[in-house]
Coordinates of C-alpha atoms in Angstrom, one line a residue:
Chain H
D42 CA 0.0 0.0 0.0
T43 CA 1.5 3.3 -1.1
E44 CA -1.2 5.6 0.2
V45 CA -0.8 9.0 1.7
T46 CA -4.1 10.6 2.9
Q47 CA -4.8 14.3 3.4
T48 CA -7.7 16.1 5.0
P49 CA -9.6 18.2 4.2
K50 CA -9.9 17.9 0.5
H51 CA -11.0 21.5 0.2
L52 CA -10.7 24.4 2.6
V53 CA -11.9 28.0 2.4
M54 CA -10.7 30.4 5.0
G55 CA -10.6 34.1 5.7
M56 CA -7.4 36.0 6.3
T57 CA -8.0 36.1 10.1
N58 CA -8.8 32.4 10.5
K59 CA -6.7 29.6 12.0
K60 CA -6.9 26.2 10.3
S61 CA -4.9 23.0 10.0
L62 CA -4.1 20.6 7.2
K63 CA -3.5 17.0 8.1
C64 CA -1.5 14.2 6.4
E65 CA -1.1 10.6 7.3
Q66 CA 0.9 7.6 6.0
H67 CA 1.2 4.1 7.2
M68 CA 4.1 2.9 5.0
G69 CA 6.7 3.2 7.7
H70 CA 8.3 6.1 5.9
R71 CA 10.6 8.3 8.0
A72 CA 10.7 11.4 5.8
M73 CA 7.6 13.6 5.2
Y74 CA 7.2 16.7 3.1
W75 CA 4.9 19.6 2.5
Y76 CA 4.7 21.1 -1.0
K77 CA 2.7 24.0 -2.4
Q78 CA 1.5 23.9 -6.0
K79 CA 0.0 26.9 -7.9
A80 CA -2.0 26.4 -11.1
K81 CA 0.1 25.2 -14.1
K82 CA 3.3 25.1 -12.0
P83 CA 5.2 22.2 -10.6
P84 CA 5.2 21.5 -6.8
E85 CA 7.5 23.7 -4.6
L86 CA 9.0 22.4 -1.4
M87 CA 8.0 24.1 1.8
F88 CA 9.1 21.8 4.7
V89 CA 10.9 18.5 5.2
Y90 CA 10.7 16.3 8.3
S91 CA 13.1 13.4 8.8
Y92 CA 12.6 11.1 11.8
E93 CA 10.0 13.5 13.1
K94 CA 12.4 16.4 13.2
L95 CA 12.3 19.5 11.0
S96 CA 15.1 19.1 8.5
I97 CA 14.4 21.8 5.9
N98 CA 12.4 25.0 6.0
E99 CA 12.5 26.6 2.5
S100 CA 12.2 30.2 3.9
V101 CA 8.4 29.8 4.3
P102 CA 6.6 32.7 6.0
S103 CA 5.8 32.1 9.7
R104 CA 2.0 32.1 9.0
F105 CA 2.7 28.5 7.9
S106 CA 3.7 26.3 10.9
P107 CA 4.4 22.6 10.4
E108 CA 4.2 19.9 13.1
C109 CA 5.1 16.2 13.1
P110 CA 3.3 14.6 16.1
N111 CA 4.6 11.1 15.3
S112 CA 6.1 9.2 12.4
S113 CA 2.8 8.7 10.6
L114 CA 1.3 12.2 11.0
L115 CA 2.2 15.6 9.6
N116 CA 0.2 18.8 10.2
L117 CA 0.4 22.2 8.6
H118 CA -1.1 25.0 10.8
L119 CA -2.3 28.1 9.0
H120 CA -2.8 31.5 10.4
A121 CA -3.4 35.0 9.0
L122 CA -3.0 33.8 5.4
Q123 CA -3.0 36.0 2.4
P124 CA -5.1 35.5 -0.8
E125 CA -1.8 34.7 -2.7
D126 CA -1.5 31.6 -0.4
S127 CA -4.4 30.0 -2.3
A128 CA -3.0 26.8 -3.9
L129 CA -3.0 23.0 -3.8
Y130 CA -1.1 21.9 -0.7
L131 CA 0.5 18.5 -1.1
C132 CA 1.9 16.1 1.5
A133 CA 4.4 13.4 0.5
S134 CA 6.5 10.8 2.2
S135 CA 9.5 8.6 1.4
Q136 CA 11.3 5.8 3.0
A137 CA 14.1 8.1 4.1
L138 CA 15.6 11.4 3.2
A139 CA 18.3 10.0 0.9
G140 CA 17.9 10.9 -2.7
Y141 CA 17.4 7.4 -4.0
Y142 CA 13.9 7.0 -2.7
E143 CA 10.8 8.0 -4.5
Q144 CA 8.3 10.3 -2.8
Y145 CA 4.6 9.3 -2.7
F146 CA 2.1 12.1 -2.7
G147 CA -1.3 12.5 -1.2
P148 CA -4.3 13.9 -3.1
G149 CA -3.8 17.4 -1.8
T150 CA -5.8 20.0 -0.1
R151 CA -7.2 22.8 -2.3
L152 CA -7.0 25.9 -0.2
T153 CA -8.8 29.1 -1.0
V154 CA -8.1 32.3 1.1
T155 CA -10.7 34.9 0.9
Chain W
E298 CA 23.1 24.2 -10.3
D299 CA 20.9 21.2 -10.7
Q300 CA 18.2 21.7 -13.4
V301 CA 15.4 19.8 -15.1
T302 CA 13.9 20.9 -18.5
Q303 CA 11.0 19.1 -20.0
S304 CA 9.8 19.3 -23.6
P305 CA 7.4 19.8 -25.2
E306 CA 5.2 21.8 -22.9
A307 CA 2.1 20.4 -24.5
L308 CA 1.5 17.5 -26.8
R309 CA -1.7 16.5 -28.6
L310 CA -2.0 13.0 -29.9
Q311 CA -4.6 10.9 -31.6
E312 CA -5.5 7.6 -29.9
G313 CA -2.9 5.0 -31.0
E314 CA -0.3 7.6 -32.1
S315 CA 2.9 6.8 -30.2
S316 CA 5.3 9.5 -29.1
S317 CA 8.0 10.5 -26.6
L318 CA 8.4 13.1 -23.9
N319 CA 11.8 14.5 -23.1
C320 CA 13.4 15.4 -19.8
S321 CA 16.9 17.0 -20.0
Y322 CA 18.8 17.4 -16.8
T323 CA 22.1 18.6 -15.3
V324 CA 23.1 17.3 -11.9
S325 CA 26.2 16.8 -9.9
G326 CA 25.8 13.2 -9.0
L327 CA 22.5 11.6 -10.0
R328 CA 20.8 9.8 -7.2
G329 CA 17.5 9.1 -9.0
L330 CA 15.4 10.5 -11.8
F331 CA 11.7 10.2 -11.2
W332 CA 8.6 10.3 -13.4
Y333 CA 5.2 11.2 -12.1
R334 CA 1.8 11.6 -13.7
Q335 CA -0.6 14.3 -12.4
D336 CA -4.2 14.7 -13.2
P337 CA -5.8 18.1 -12.7
G338 CA -6.4 19.0 -9.1
K339 CA -4.8 15.8 -7.8
G340 CA -1.5 14.9 -6.3
P341 CA 1.3 13.5 -8.5
E342 CA 1.2 9.7 -9.0
F343 CA 4.6 8.0 -8.9
L344 CA 5.4 6.1 -12.1
F345 CA 9.2 5.2 -12.3
T346 CA 12.6 5.7 -10.8
L347 CA 15.7 5.4 -12.9
Y348 CA 19.1 5.3 -11.3
S349 CA 21.8 4.9 -14.0
A350 CA 22.3 5.5 -17.8
G351 CA 21.0 2.6 -19.9
E352 CA 18.3 1.7 -17.4
E353 CA 14.7 1.2 -18.7
K354 CA 11.4 0.6 -17.0
E355 CA 8.0 -0.2 -18.4
K356 CA 4.4 0.0 -17.1
E357 CA 1.5 -0.8 -19.5
R358 CA 1.8 1.7 -22.4
L359 CA 4.7 3.7 -20.8
K360 CA 8.4 3.1 -21.0
A361 CA 11.0 5.3 -19.4
T362 CA 14.7 5.4 -20.4
L363 CA 17.7 7.2 -19.1
T364 CA 21.0 8.5 -20.6
K365 CA 23.6 10.6 -18.9
K366 CA 21.9 13.8 -20.0
E367 CA 18.3 12.9 -20.7
S368 CA 15.3 10.7 -19.9
F369 CA 12.5 9.8 -22.2
L370 CA 9.0 8.7 -21.5
H371 CA 7.8 6.7 -24.4
I372 CA 4.0 6.3 -24.8
T373 CA 3.0 3.5 -27.1
A374 CA -0.5 3.5 -28.6
P375 CA -1.9 6.0 -26.1
K376 CA -5.5 6.1 -25.0
P377 CA -7.6 9.1 -23.9
E378 CA -7.1 8.0 -20.3
D379 CA -3.4 8.6 -20.6
S380 CA -4.2 12.4 -20.8
A381 CA -2.4 14.1 -17.9
T382 CA 0.6 16.2 -17.0
Y383 CA 3.8 14.2 -16.8
L384 CA 6.4 15.5 -14.5
C385 CA 10.1 14.6 -14.4
A386 CA 12.1 15.2 -11.2
L387 CA 15.5 14.9 -9.6
N388 CA 16.3 14.5 -6.0
Q389 CA 18.5 17.3 -4.9
A390 CA 21.2 16.2 -2.4
G391 CA 18.7 13.9 -0.7
T392 CA 16.2 16.5 0.1
A393 CA 13.7 18.1 -2.2
L394 CA 12.5 17.0 -5.6
I395 CA 13.4 19.4 -8.3
F396 CA 10.6 19.2 -10.8
G397 CA 10.5 20.1 -14.5
K398 CA 7.6 22.2 -15.6
G399 CA 5.9 19.2 -17.0
T400 CA 4.4 18.1 -20.3
T401 CA 0.7 18.2 -20.7
L402 CA -0.5 15.3 -22.8
S403 CA -3.9 15.3 -24.5
V404 CA -5.0 12.1 -26.3
S405 CA -8.2 12.3 -28.4
S406 CA -10.2 9.4 -29.7

């Protein structure tokens, strides 16, 4: 089973709201990722967790706050977002952080900021 | 600087008309080259990993090949359900995937 699940599928939030995106995998993978994808563009990396520790933060604004409660779960907490943050947010996982392993993506959360 | 360039940006085929998608890359030490398929509004679906020049992998109507500078995704006798955006990616120093901009394939019956 190579399934990564994400909830919710769609999210509409105002600029003053606080919300969270959730991601789960049960493949025993030790690396998990958040990507952001705008229309007709490839995914862009936001954060990487390796063995539940934040490994990479690609200079993402502090209004995005990641959390890895355990090896299977990854959250992305959202606060005071801007309309330009509207995008498809993708979670992915891989066996480990080494470059040889493929990453498996979830279906994404379509976020709209009003 | 590691780079991935895909061509063409868009490709329209008739059902049964075979063709190839190109992914050119420059990287200091290839760890893996990955192909993904992405349908509109969905997450990328993993297709293949290629590790070394000369390697080939197949899945149904798709065949991926790798040289020292390029990878090709050959589509044999495509069907309308093969319509999607195909993404090529490298893994940069064991961290993020560097994606090409993708090739959007449309197959009409």
